[in-house]
């Protein structure tokens, strides 16, 4: 789905799909020495920060897609704080931070300004963390969708309020330990829920484009950003970005953890146009959720008791349901 | 052009003459007719180019205005009451980012108990948000202040709130001179932002500022408002030259020259006060009044000059700083350093209670006699509140007092007699 050429994965054995094997014209944006470096080095994100990685790839792809004619509205959160400690800035794009909850609305305002001034070449991205998107920013986001404003909203989902010290958001997965869902008491960790699926809610607005992506597959992320920027109207991209600090995983395992989220079925990667699913990233090598959960200390309490084990089984059921629902494994493939 | 029209319609036309490029609208009584008027002007093409955005909340209204203004467009919105509190965070943000947004506030009380009628609690709640706050005395002044507001905002790079009394002004039909497009164009140049979010000159706006610079940033906001103290009168004078009438400025004294008693107030109540001043002058009382057109910045020096020789000052205030009393008087005392002027704080007209000439006169006369309390509540139903305080003393209870007061007053008050608990304003649009 991501590559226009029939690249055989066994040639590299990785998801990077070695750019060496591709024609120059279809190589990744990041491999281009002329890339924009939209989120430049020197920022203060933690080592292995998935959000920094995702934002860098997403914005560089967007800048290439629109020839540098881009303005960005950013919500409060790690991405904002680690990139702009006054008087420094890591941004090499026109960038504005206003508040935690209003990035989508600020994006709407920027798009309106560009339209009224006849600068239709200038495009708008609004972006924020999961808290700023699926919780406090949700009303502004839904309003922007409903009016079909010409904004691409990118949510970097690290599954909690990281900037304030890892508190639970409504994107925090079932069972996870956070600072406000501690691993104590009878039901340690987060409630065993199905979560709030904002990509699906976005689709219910029948907007032109909705997609999920992950730093596990950066080429896919680039492709989706590129595609999104070639469409007008409200668009939504939800990117899974592991946070080593909040998840309690090794800083060298960011990509691996993200990949296991997708390969276990816990994080389905798909895209949709006007409310209909048009593409999905098939699971190549299905893994049980244990493999994903065990790399992260936020789930470690689940493996210490029999009750915890039962919860892991419930999490496995969530993954199985995703796989069935989105058709992530070819029919007849071994479960 | 002279016409007889509703205040909101006149303001909508005045705003349109200022050629706003992005208008954000979220309805709340009594602001609705303003944004409805603008919707027609944009949809019909009379105001073009302009993007009219029906947002999903006041928080979004101010946020869209922030995005639009930061990207270089002239942005406008209007709200009132609960709406301004709902957007409060963004109100502060707009001034912190130095964005010249203009917002009308159709002044209305704040609940609970929910109440749609006029007072100044809403604007007062945001008085420290770093916006310039101008209060209109009449619909003509509301029109004129909007035209000045855009210019003021853009020269200072600071947002401006034009406050006009809900219903009393917004819904009143009065004779208004709505200027021509040529006049407004001659007064108000095109908006050229100093800095904007622009791919041609990419900058980072809204960075995190720590203790090393935050005080300085705040100080500069204050210093700029002090500059506005110079600019506001200049702008009023320039306005007078172009439009041939005076509107705005910092303070508008009325028969104050030799006055021993001076009444000070914000907004439309000044008209009633002036009538009372006339009547009392006829009876030989040395009384005058002063309308505070600018509440932020607070014109301490200009007001001090007006009040200089008075031996007593009475503030008529449509907001209550619960736990202390007056907002205006509290500020006004700064204009009277080292003087032993007596200051009487009179809370009046909360939640739309009529401020009548008779009550004003009684109040002024009591102050002159020396029998007025330093803090008083004009036309308060003292018996009703005393009974309630007695009941509460007898049996401790939690929860709201509104229903108890309504029950106490019995079926004679208002149209709400038939609804017992949660519908005191039955039939009104909220
Ligand atoms: C109105 C408001 N409430 C709370 C905060 C505090 N706050 C700032 S960032 C943040 C967490 C951000 O979480 P998320 O959006 O998920 O982004 P992350 O830091 O995880 O990338 C919170 C709670 C705030 N700045 N504004
Ligand atoms: S806390 Fe997490 S999201 Fe924030 S900078 Fe560190 S790794 Fe990135
Ligand atoms: Mg987060």
XYZ file of N, CA, C and O in Angstrom, chain B residues 95-248:
616
model
N -4.485 38.613 24.024
C -3.715 39.797 24.392
C -2.248 39.431 24.580
O -1.361 40.182 24.166
N -2.003 38.249 25.150
C -0.620 37.822 25.345
C 0.125 37.702 24.031
O 1.322 37.967 23.951
N -0.595 37.311 22.987
C 0.026 37.178 21.670
C 0.027 38.513 20.919
O 0.495 38.584 19.789
N -0.540 39.551 21.519
C -0.528 40.877 20.890
C -1.375 40.950 19.639
O -0.992 41.591 18.652
N -2.538 40.326 19.674
C -3.370 40.268 18.473
C -4.493 41.309 18.529
O -5.265 41.343 19.495
N -4.604 42.124 17.498
C -5.555 43.241 17.527
C -6.993 42.821 17.183
O -7.604 43.342 16.251
N -7.523 41.910 17.956
C -8.891 41.434 17.729
C -9.860 42.427 18.369
O -9.578 42.969 19.437
N -10.974 42.654 17.720
C -12.016 43.491 18.331
C -13.194 42.601 18.680
O -13.617 41.758 17.878
N -13.708 42.782 19.893
C -14.840 41.974 20.350
C -15.876 42.872 20.993
O -15.549 43.712 21.833
N -17.121 42.666 20.582
C -18.215 43.359 21.265
C -18.684 42.488 22.416
O -18.834 41.279 22.252
N -18.930 43.112 23.549
C -19.569 42.399 24.654
C -20.917 43.078 24.903
O -20.973 44.263 25.227
N -21.994 42.323 24.687
C -23.333 42.829 24.996
C -23.591 42.535 26.454
O -24.109 41.480 26.796
N -23.228 43.464 27.321
C -23.094 43.159 28.749
C -24.330 42.525 29.374
O -25.442 43.015 29.242
N -24.071 41.429 30.080
C -25.126 40.648 30.712
C -24.556 40.013 31.979
O -23.359 39.729 32.057
N -25.426 39.723 32.905
C -25.015 39.127 34.178
C -24.456 37.721 33.957
O -24.538 37.170 32.859
N -23.938 37.168 35.041
C -23.412 35.799 34.991
C -24.118 34.953 36.055
O -24.320 35.405 37.185
N -24.522 33.751 35.676
C -25.225 32.863 36.595
C -24.278 31.928 37.298
O -23.120 31.840 36.926
N -24.752 31.199 38.288
C -26.129 31.038 38.673
C -26.531 32.075 39.704
O -25.653 32.530 40.430
N -27.844 32.388 39.789
C -28.921 31.915 38.931
C -28.809 32.487 37.513
O -28.415 33.631 37.349
N -29.139 31.663 36.554
C -29.047 32.137 35.173
C -29.991 33.310 34.992
O -31.097 33.336 35.511
N -29.498 34.303 34.255
C -30.212 35.564 34.090
C -29.692 36.169 32.807
O -28.489 36.198 32.587
N -30.593 36.609 31.963
C -30.119 37.091 30.651
C -29.969 38.599 30.592
O -29.545 39.132 29.580
N -30.324 39.285 31.696
C -30.409 40.740 31.592
C -29.099 41.440 31.896
O -28.128 40.813 32.285
N -29.148 42.738 31.761
C -27.921 43.518 31.764
C -27.290 43.727 33.138
O -27.970 44.044 34.102
N -26.018 43.507 33.238
C -25.126 44.186 34.181
C -23.706 44.021 33.641
O -23.539 43.590 32.484
N -22.714 44.371 34.427
C -21.342 44.401 33.886
C -20.452 43.283 34.413
O -19.232 43.315 34.236
N -21.053 42.299 35.065
C -20.235 41.248 35.680
C -19.346 40.548 34.656
O -18.211 40.180 34.945
N -19.858 40.378 33.439
C -19.087 39.637 32.424
C -17.793 40.349 32.044
O -16.703 39.778 32.141
N -17.889 41.619 31.668
C -16.666 42.348 31.289
C -15.718 42.492 32.471
O -14.494 42.391 32.312
N -16.309 42.716 33.643
C -15.466 42.885 34.834
C -14.643 41.638 35.130
O -13.515 41.724 35.600
N -15.237 40.474 34.855
C -14.526 39.229 35.133
C -13.241 39.142 34.311
O -12.291 38.474 34.704
N -13.225 39.823 33.174
C -12.053 39.742 32.282
C -11.296 41.068 32.228
O -10.535 41.305 31.295
N -11.504 41.902 33.241
C -10.886 43.243 33.178
C -9.370 43.174 33.237
O -8.689 44.087 32.778
N -8.815 42.110 33.791
C -7.358 42.022 33.917
C -6.733 41.152 32.827
O -5.592 40.710 32.952
N -7.486 40.924 31.759
C -7.019 40.002 30.714
C -6.104 40.677 29.698
O -5.688 40.048 28.731
N -5.803 41.947 29.901
C -4.882 42.606 28.980
C -5.545 43.215 27.761
O -4.865 43.588 26.803
N -6.871 43.297 27.786
C -7.593 43.950 26.693
C -7.898 45.393 27.083
O -8.092 45.704 28.264
N -8.009 46.244 26.075
C -8.583 47.554 26.292
C -10.090 47.357 26.420
O -10.684 46.573 25.676
N -10.702 48.018 27.396
C -12.155 47.905 27.585
C -12.787 49.279 27.489
O -12.528 50.156 28.312
N -13.607 49.451 26.461
C -14.315 50.718 26.272
C -15.804 50.486 26.502
O -16.353 49.486 26.038
N -16.441 51.384 27.207
C -17.883 51.242 27.510
C -18.669 52.328 26.773
O -18.373 53.514 26.908
N -19.675 51.896 26.036
C -20.506 52.843 25.270
C -21.664 53.348 26.117
O -22.301 52.582 26.835
N -21.911 54.670 25.959
C -23.022 55.290 26.692
C -24.327 55.161 25.928
O -25.398 55.130 26.511
N -24.214 55.165 24.602
C -25.400 55.184 23.750
C -25.124 54.331 22.521
O -23.981 53.904 22.288
N -26.130 54.105 21.722
C -25.905 53.327 20.506
C -25.004 54.076 19.528
O -24.202 53.463 18.823
N -25.150 55.406 19.506
C -24.253 56.179 18.648
C -22.813 55.954 19.080
O -21.929 55.720 18.249
N -22.604 55.986 20.383
C -21.224 55.800 20.839
C -20.750 54.368 20.576
O -19.584 54.137 20.265
N -21.657 53.413 20.688
C -21.275 52.025 20.396
C -20.778 51.914 18.953
O -19.749 51.290 18.670
N -21.514 52.528 18.035
C -21.096 52.535 16.625
C -19.710 53.166 16.500
O -18.790 52.598 15.902
N -19.559 54.323 17.090
C -18.316 55.081 16.923
C -17.127 54.384 17.589
O -16.015 54.391 17.070
N -17.390 53.761 18.729
C -16.293 53.094 19.441
C -15.768 51.898 18.655
O -14.575 51.591 18.706
N -16.648 51.222 17.930
C -16.164 50.083 17.147
C -15.185 50.546 16.064
O -14.168 49.899 15.823
N -15.509 51.665 15.465
C -14.628 52.164 14.403
C -13.277 52.577 15.006
O -12.213 52.285 14.452
N -13.338 53.198 16.162
C -12.086 53.568 16.836
C -11.345 52.330 17.340
O -10.118 52.301 17.361
N -12.109 51.330 17.748
C -11.500 50.145 18.366
C -10.542 49.433 17.413
O -9.442 49.040 17.807
N -10.954 49.270 16.153
C -10.074 48.576 15.207
C -8.762 49.344 15.039
O -7.675 48.753 15.021
N -8.878 50.647 14.939
C -7.677 51.452 14.738
C -6.770 51.398 15.970
O -5.553 51.221 15.863
N -7.402 51.535 17.111
C -6.663 51.477 18.370
C -5.944 50.133 18.518
O -4.754 50.051 18.830
N -6.685 49.068 18.273
C -6.150 47.717 18.419
C -4.941 47.535 17.515
O -3.904 47.012 17.934
N -5.080 47.978 16.269
C -4.018 47.730 15.303
C -2.810 48.629 15.552
O -1.674 48.222 15.320
N -3.036 49.836 16.039
C -1.877 50.695 16.334
C -1.106 50.172 17.540
O 0.111 50.271 17.597
N -1.832 49.619 18.513
C -1.168 49.160 19.733
C -0.813 47.680 19.694
O -0.123 47.182 20.579
N -1.334 46.961 18.689
C -1.184 45.513 18.649
C -1.723 44.905 19.943
O -1.046 44.152 20.635
N -2.966 45.231 20.212
C -3.599 44.835 21.473
C -5.112 44.730 21.246
O -5.680 45.573 20.573
N -5.735 43.682 21.759
C -7.164 43.528 21.482
C -8.032 44.528 22.256
O -7.650 44.990 23.321
N -9.177 44.816 21.686
C -10.086 45.804 22.280
C -11.487 45.213 22.426
O -12.021 44.604 21.502
N -12.039 45.410 23.604
C -13.399 44.974 23.908
C -14.282 46.215 23.913
O -13.990 47.166 24.631
N -15.328 46.205 23.095
C -16.297 47.297 23.162
C -17.511 46.784 23.929
O -18.165 45.838 23.507
N -17.752 47.385 25.081
C -18.818 46.909 25.962
C -20.053 47.783 25.773
O -19.968 49.009 25.857
N -21.164 47.134 25.483
C -22.425 47.877 25.369
C -23.492 47.127 26.153
O -23.567 45.893 26.109
N -24.308 47.883 26.864
C -25.266 47.253 27.763
C -26.266 46.391 27.011
O -26.897 46.832 26.047
N -26.392 45.140 27.479
C -27.332 44.211 26.870
C -28.750 44.745 26.991
O -29.128 45.312 28.016
N -29.532 44.562 25.966
C -30.929 45.008 25.862
C -31.041 46.519 25.877
O -31.572 47.107 24.950
N -30.504 47.156 26.947
C -30.669 48.609 27.080
C -30.111 49.302 25.837
O -30.700 50.237 25.320
N -28.981 48.797 25.340
C -28.440 49.329 24.087
C -28.653 48.340 22.930
O -29.152 48.722 21.880
N -28.285 47.092 23.143
C -28.313 46.152 21.999
C -29.696 46.056 21.344
O -29.797 45.903 20.134
N -30.741 46.156 22.151
C -32.080 45.955 21.608
C -32.896 47.243 21.526
O -34.086 47.194 21.228
N -32.258 48.363 21.811
C -33.005 49.628 21.787
C -32.976 50.240 20.391
O -31.934 50.259 19.736
N -34.120 50.729 19.958
C -34.197 51.462 18.686
C -33.964 52.929 18.980
O -34.658 53.525 19.782
N -32.936 53.456 18.336
C -32.580 54.858 18.565
C -32.157 55.455 17.240
O -31.832 54.746 16.300
N -32.087 56.770 17.243
C -31.564 57.434 16.058
C -30.043 57.299 16.078
O -29.400 57.626 17.074
N -29.509 56.770 14.983
C -28.060 56.581 14.925
C -27.542 57.091 13.594
O -28.177 56.898 12.555
N -26.410 57.743 13.652
C -25.749 58.181 12.425
C -24.704 57.126 12.059
O -23.636 57.066 12.673
N -25.040 56.301 11.081
C -24.079 55.285 10.631
C -23.234 55.911 9.529
O -23.765 56.362 8.523
N -21.932 55.956 9.736
C -21.085 56.671 8.777
C -21.031 55.990 7.409
O -21.501 54.867 7.230
N -20.447 56.686 6.462
C -20.305 56.111 5.122
C -19.003 55.312 5.046
O -18.096 55.498 5.863
N -18.937 54.460 4.030
C -17.719 53.675 3.827
C -16.530 54.597 3.576
O -15.421 54.336 4.067
N -16.753 55.690 2.856
C -15.648 56.604 2.546
C -15.079 57.208 3.841
O -13.870 57.296 4.010
N -15.993 57.608 4.726
C -15.536 58.183 5.996
C -14.697 57.179 6.781
O -13.615 57.502 7.273
N -15.229 55.955 6.862
C -14.518 54.947 7.661
C -13.184 54.605 7.012
O -12.164 54.491 7.693
N -13.189 54.487 5.692
C -11.926 54.181 5.004
C -10.894 55.282 5.222
O -9.692 55.019 5.314
N -11.378 56.522 5.295
C -10.449 57.637 5.501
C -9.847 57.585 6.900
O -8.726 58.034 7.129
N -10.613 57.031 7.844
C -10.159 57.005 9.240
C -9.328 55.763 9.550
O -8.329 55.816 10.265
N -9.772 54.640 8.992
C -9.190 53.345 9.370
C -8.429 52.737 8.195
O -9.030 52.239 7.252
N -7.093 52.766 8.243
C -6.334 52.199 7.120
C -6.423 50.671 7.088
O -6.878 50.058 8.039
N -5.988 50.085 6.007
C -5.943 48.609 5.908
C -5.053 48.056 7.006
O -4.068 48.676 7.399
N -5.361 46.860 7.453
C -4.562 46.250 8.518
C -3.294 45.651 7.936
O -3.333 44.778 7.081
N -2.162 46.141 8.413
C -0.877 45.559 8.008
C -0.200 45.019 9.267
O 0.308 45.792 10.075
N -0.224 43.688 9.459
C 0.365 43.146 10.689
C 1.878 43.329 10.699
O 2.525 43.305 9.653
N 2.407 43.533 11.908
C 3.870 43.667 12.023
C 4.538 42.326 11.913
O 5.627 42.181 11.405
N 3.858 41.321 12.439
C 4.422 39.972 12.420
C 3.255 39.028 12.236
O 2.188 39.248 12.810
N 3.423 38.027 11.395
C 2.318 37.084 11.259
C 2.855 35.697 10.934
O 4.037 35.523 10.637
N 1.967 34.739 11.017
C 2.332 33.370 10.682
C 2.299 33.277 9.166
O 1.231 33.344 8.563
N 3.478 33.176 8.577
C 3.564 33.345 7.131
C 4.718 32.490 6.594
O 5.849 32.633 7.063
N 4.449 31.621 5.638
C 5.542 30.791 5.114
C 6.643 31.611 4.442
O 7.774 31.138 4.309
N 6.330 32.846 4.038
C 7.358 33.670 3.405
C 8.364 34.214 4.418
O 9.440 34.666 4.049
N 7.983 34.224 5.663
C 8.864 34.722 6.707
C 8.565 33.922 7.964
O 7.956 34.418 8.910
N 8.969 32.654 7.959
C 8.523 31.771 9.046
C 9.105 32.147 10.398
O 10.320 32.276 10.534
N 8.233 32.365 11.351
C 8.668 32.651 12.717
C 7.935 31.701 13.668
O 6.919 31.118 13.317
N 8.492 31.570 14.858
C 7.849 30.801 15.928
C 7.128 31.787 16.832
O 7.748 32.708 17.353
N 5.829 31.597 17.003
C 5.054 32.490 17.877
C 4.425 31.651 18.987
O 3.875 30.584 18.726
N 4.502 32.158 20.199
C 3.848 31.470 21.318
C 4.769 30.526 22.058
O 4.343 29.486 22.541
N 6.049 30.896 22.139
C 7.028 30.040 22.811
C 6.822 30.066 24.316
O 6.145 30.926 24.859
N 7.420 29.099 24.948
C 7.361 28.995 26.401
C 8.341 29.998 27.000
O 9.508 30.028 26.636
N 7.875 30.822 27.916
C 8.724 31.843 28.533
C 8.813 31.576 30.030
O 7.805 31.446 30.708
N 10.010 31.492 30.518
C 10.225 31.154 31.931
C 10.353 32.376 32.813
O 10.139 33.511 32.381
N 10.726 32.148 34.062
C 10.816 33.240 35.041
C 11.780 34.341 34.624
O 11.674 35.467 35.106
N 12.714 34.022 33.735
C 13.727 35.012 33.396
C 13.158 36.166 32.570
O 13.749 37.237 32.508
N 12.008 35.956 31.929
C 11.494 37.031 31.071
C 10.011 37.312 31.260
O 9.503 38.292 30.734
N 9.317 36.489 32.005
C 7.857 36.623 32.075
C 7.422 37.950 32.691
O 6.511 38.612 32.186
N 8.073 38.366 33.757
C 7.734 39.641 34.402
C 7.842 40.786 33.403
O 6.999 41.674 33.359
N 8.903 40.747 32.612
C 9.135 41.831 31.665
C 8.014 41.870 30.618
O 7.550 42.934 30.220
N 7.611 40.658 30.172
C 6.539 40.586 29.182
C 5.264 41.204 29.763
O 4.579 42.003 29.116
N 4.963 40.870 30.996
C 3.770 41.422 31.648
C 3.889 42.932 31.830
O 2.952 43.685 31.613
N 5.073 43.355 32.253
C 5.280 44.792 32.441
C 5.011 45.537 31.133
O 4.372 46.585 31.115
N 5.499 44.968 30.036
C 5.328 45.646 28.749
C 3.860 45.749 28.371
O 3.433 46.729 27.760
N 3.072 44.723 28.749
C 1.640 44.798 28.470
C 1.042 45.996 29.197
O 0.225 46.745 28.650
N 1.478 46.181 30.429
C 0.998 47.323 31.215
C 1.474 48.638 30.590
O 0.702 49.589 30.427
N 2.751 48.665 30.221
C 3.305 49.892 29.642
C 2.538 50.285 28.384
O 2.277 51.463 28.128
N 2.134 49.276 27.624
C 1.384 49.553 26.393
C 0.009 50.132 26.710
O -0.475 51.004 26.004
N -0.598 49.628 27.761
C -1.895 50.193 28.138
C -1.718 51.636 28.597
O -2.593 52.469 28.391
N -0.584 51.924 29.207
C -0.314 53.311 29.585
C -0.168 54.188 28.340
O -0.601 55.326 28.313
N 0.418 53.595 27.293
C 0.478 54.322 26.013
C -0.926 54.584 25.495
O -1.205 55.627 24.902
N -1.787 53.599 25.714
C -3.162 53.741 25.233
C -3.845 54.931 25.893
O -4.733 55.556 25.304
N -3.412 55.267 27.109
C -3.987 56.433 27.779
C -3.746 57.706 26.972
O -4.529 58.645 27.026
N -2.629 57.733 26.239
C -2.340 58.881 25.374
C -3.125 58.770 24.074
O -3.647 59.736 23.545
N -3.146 57.538 23.585
C -3.681 57.313 22.240
C -5.209 57.448 22.186
O -5.757 57.953 21.200
N -5.882 56.999 23.227
C -7.351 56.993 23.195
C -7.928 58.406 22.994
O -8.771 58.609 22.118
N -7.446 59.410 23.764
C -7.963 60.763 23.511
C -7.588 61.306 22.137
O -8.391 61.974 21.481
N -6.366 60.981 21.694
C -5.958 61.435 20.348
C -6.889 60.863 19.289
O -7.287 61.538 18.344
N -7.211 59.574 19.478
C -8.063 58.903 18.506
C -9.471 59.493 18.521
O -10.096 59.665 17.481
N -9.948 59.827 19.704
C -11.271 60.442 19.798
C -11.268 61.789 19.081
O -12.228 62.156 18.396
N -10.175 62.515 19.236
C -10.063 63.828 18.588
C -10.004 63.671 17.067
O -10.679 64.390 16.322
N -9.239 62.713 16.623
C -9.156 62.454 15.178
C -10.524 62.030 14.652
O -10.939 62.441 13.559
N -11.204 61.243 15.420
C -12.539 60.796 15.040
C -13.460 62.002 14.885
O -14.226 62.100 13.935
N -13.353 62.921 15.808
C -14.207 64.119 15.762
C -13.936 64.923 14.489
O -14.862 65.404 13.839
N -12.668 64.988 14.124
C -12.330 65.739 12.915
C -12.935 65.086 11.679
O -13.440 65.758 10.799
N -12.872 63.773 11.587
C -13.344 63.075 10.379
C -14.862 62.945 10.360
O -15.492 63.118 9.321
N -15.458 62.664 11.517
C -16.883 62.332 11.539
C -17.762 63.467 12.081
O -18.986 63.379 12.041
N -17.128 64.493 12.610
C -17.901 65.661 13.030
C -18.670 65.486 14.325
O -19.598 66.242 14.595
N -18.365 64.495 15.101
C -19.002 64.397 16.429
C -17.998 63.762 17.385
O -17.101 63.041 16.966
N -18.189 64.062 18.670
C -17.223 63.483 19.601
C -17.796 62.236 20.236
O -18.952 62.179 20.620
N -16.957 61.254 20.290
C -17.298 59.948 20.850
C -16.031 59.370 21.433
O -14.949 59.604 20.893
N -16.163 58.600 22.461
C -14.990 57.922 23.012
C -14.180 58.819 23.898
O -14.717 59.698 24.578
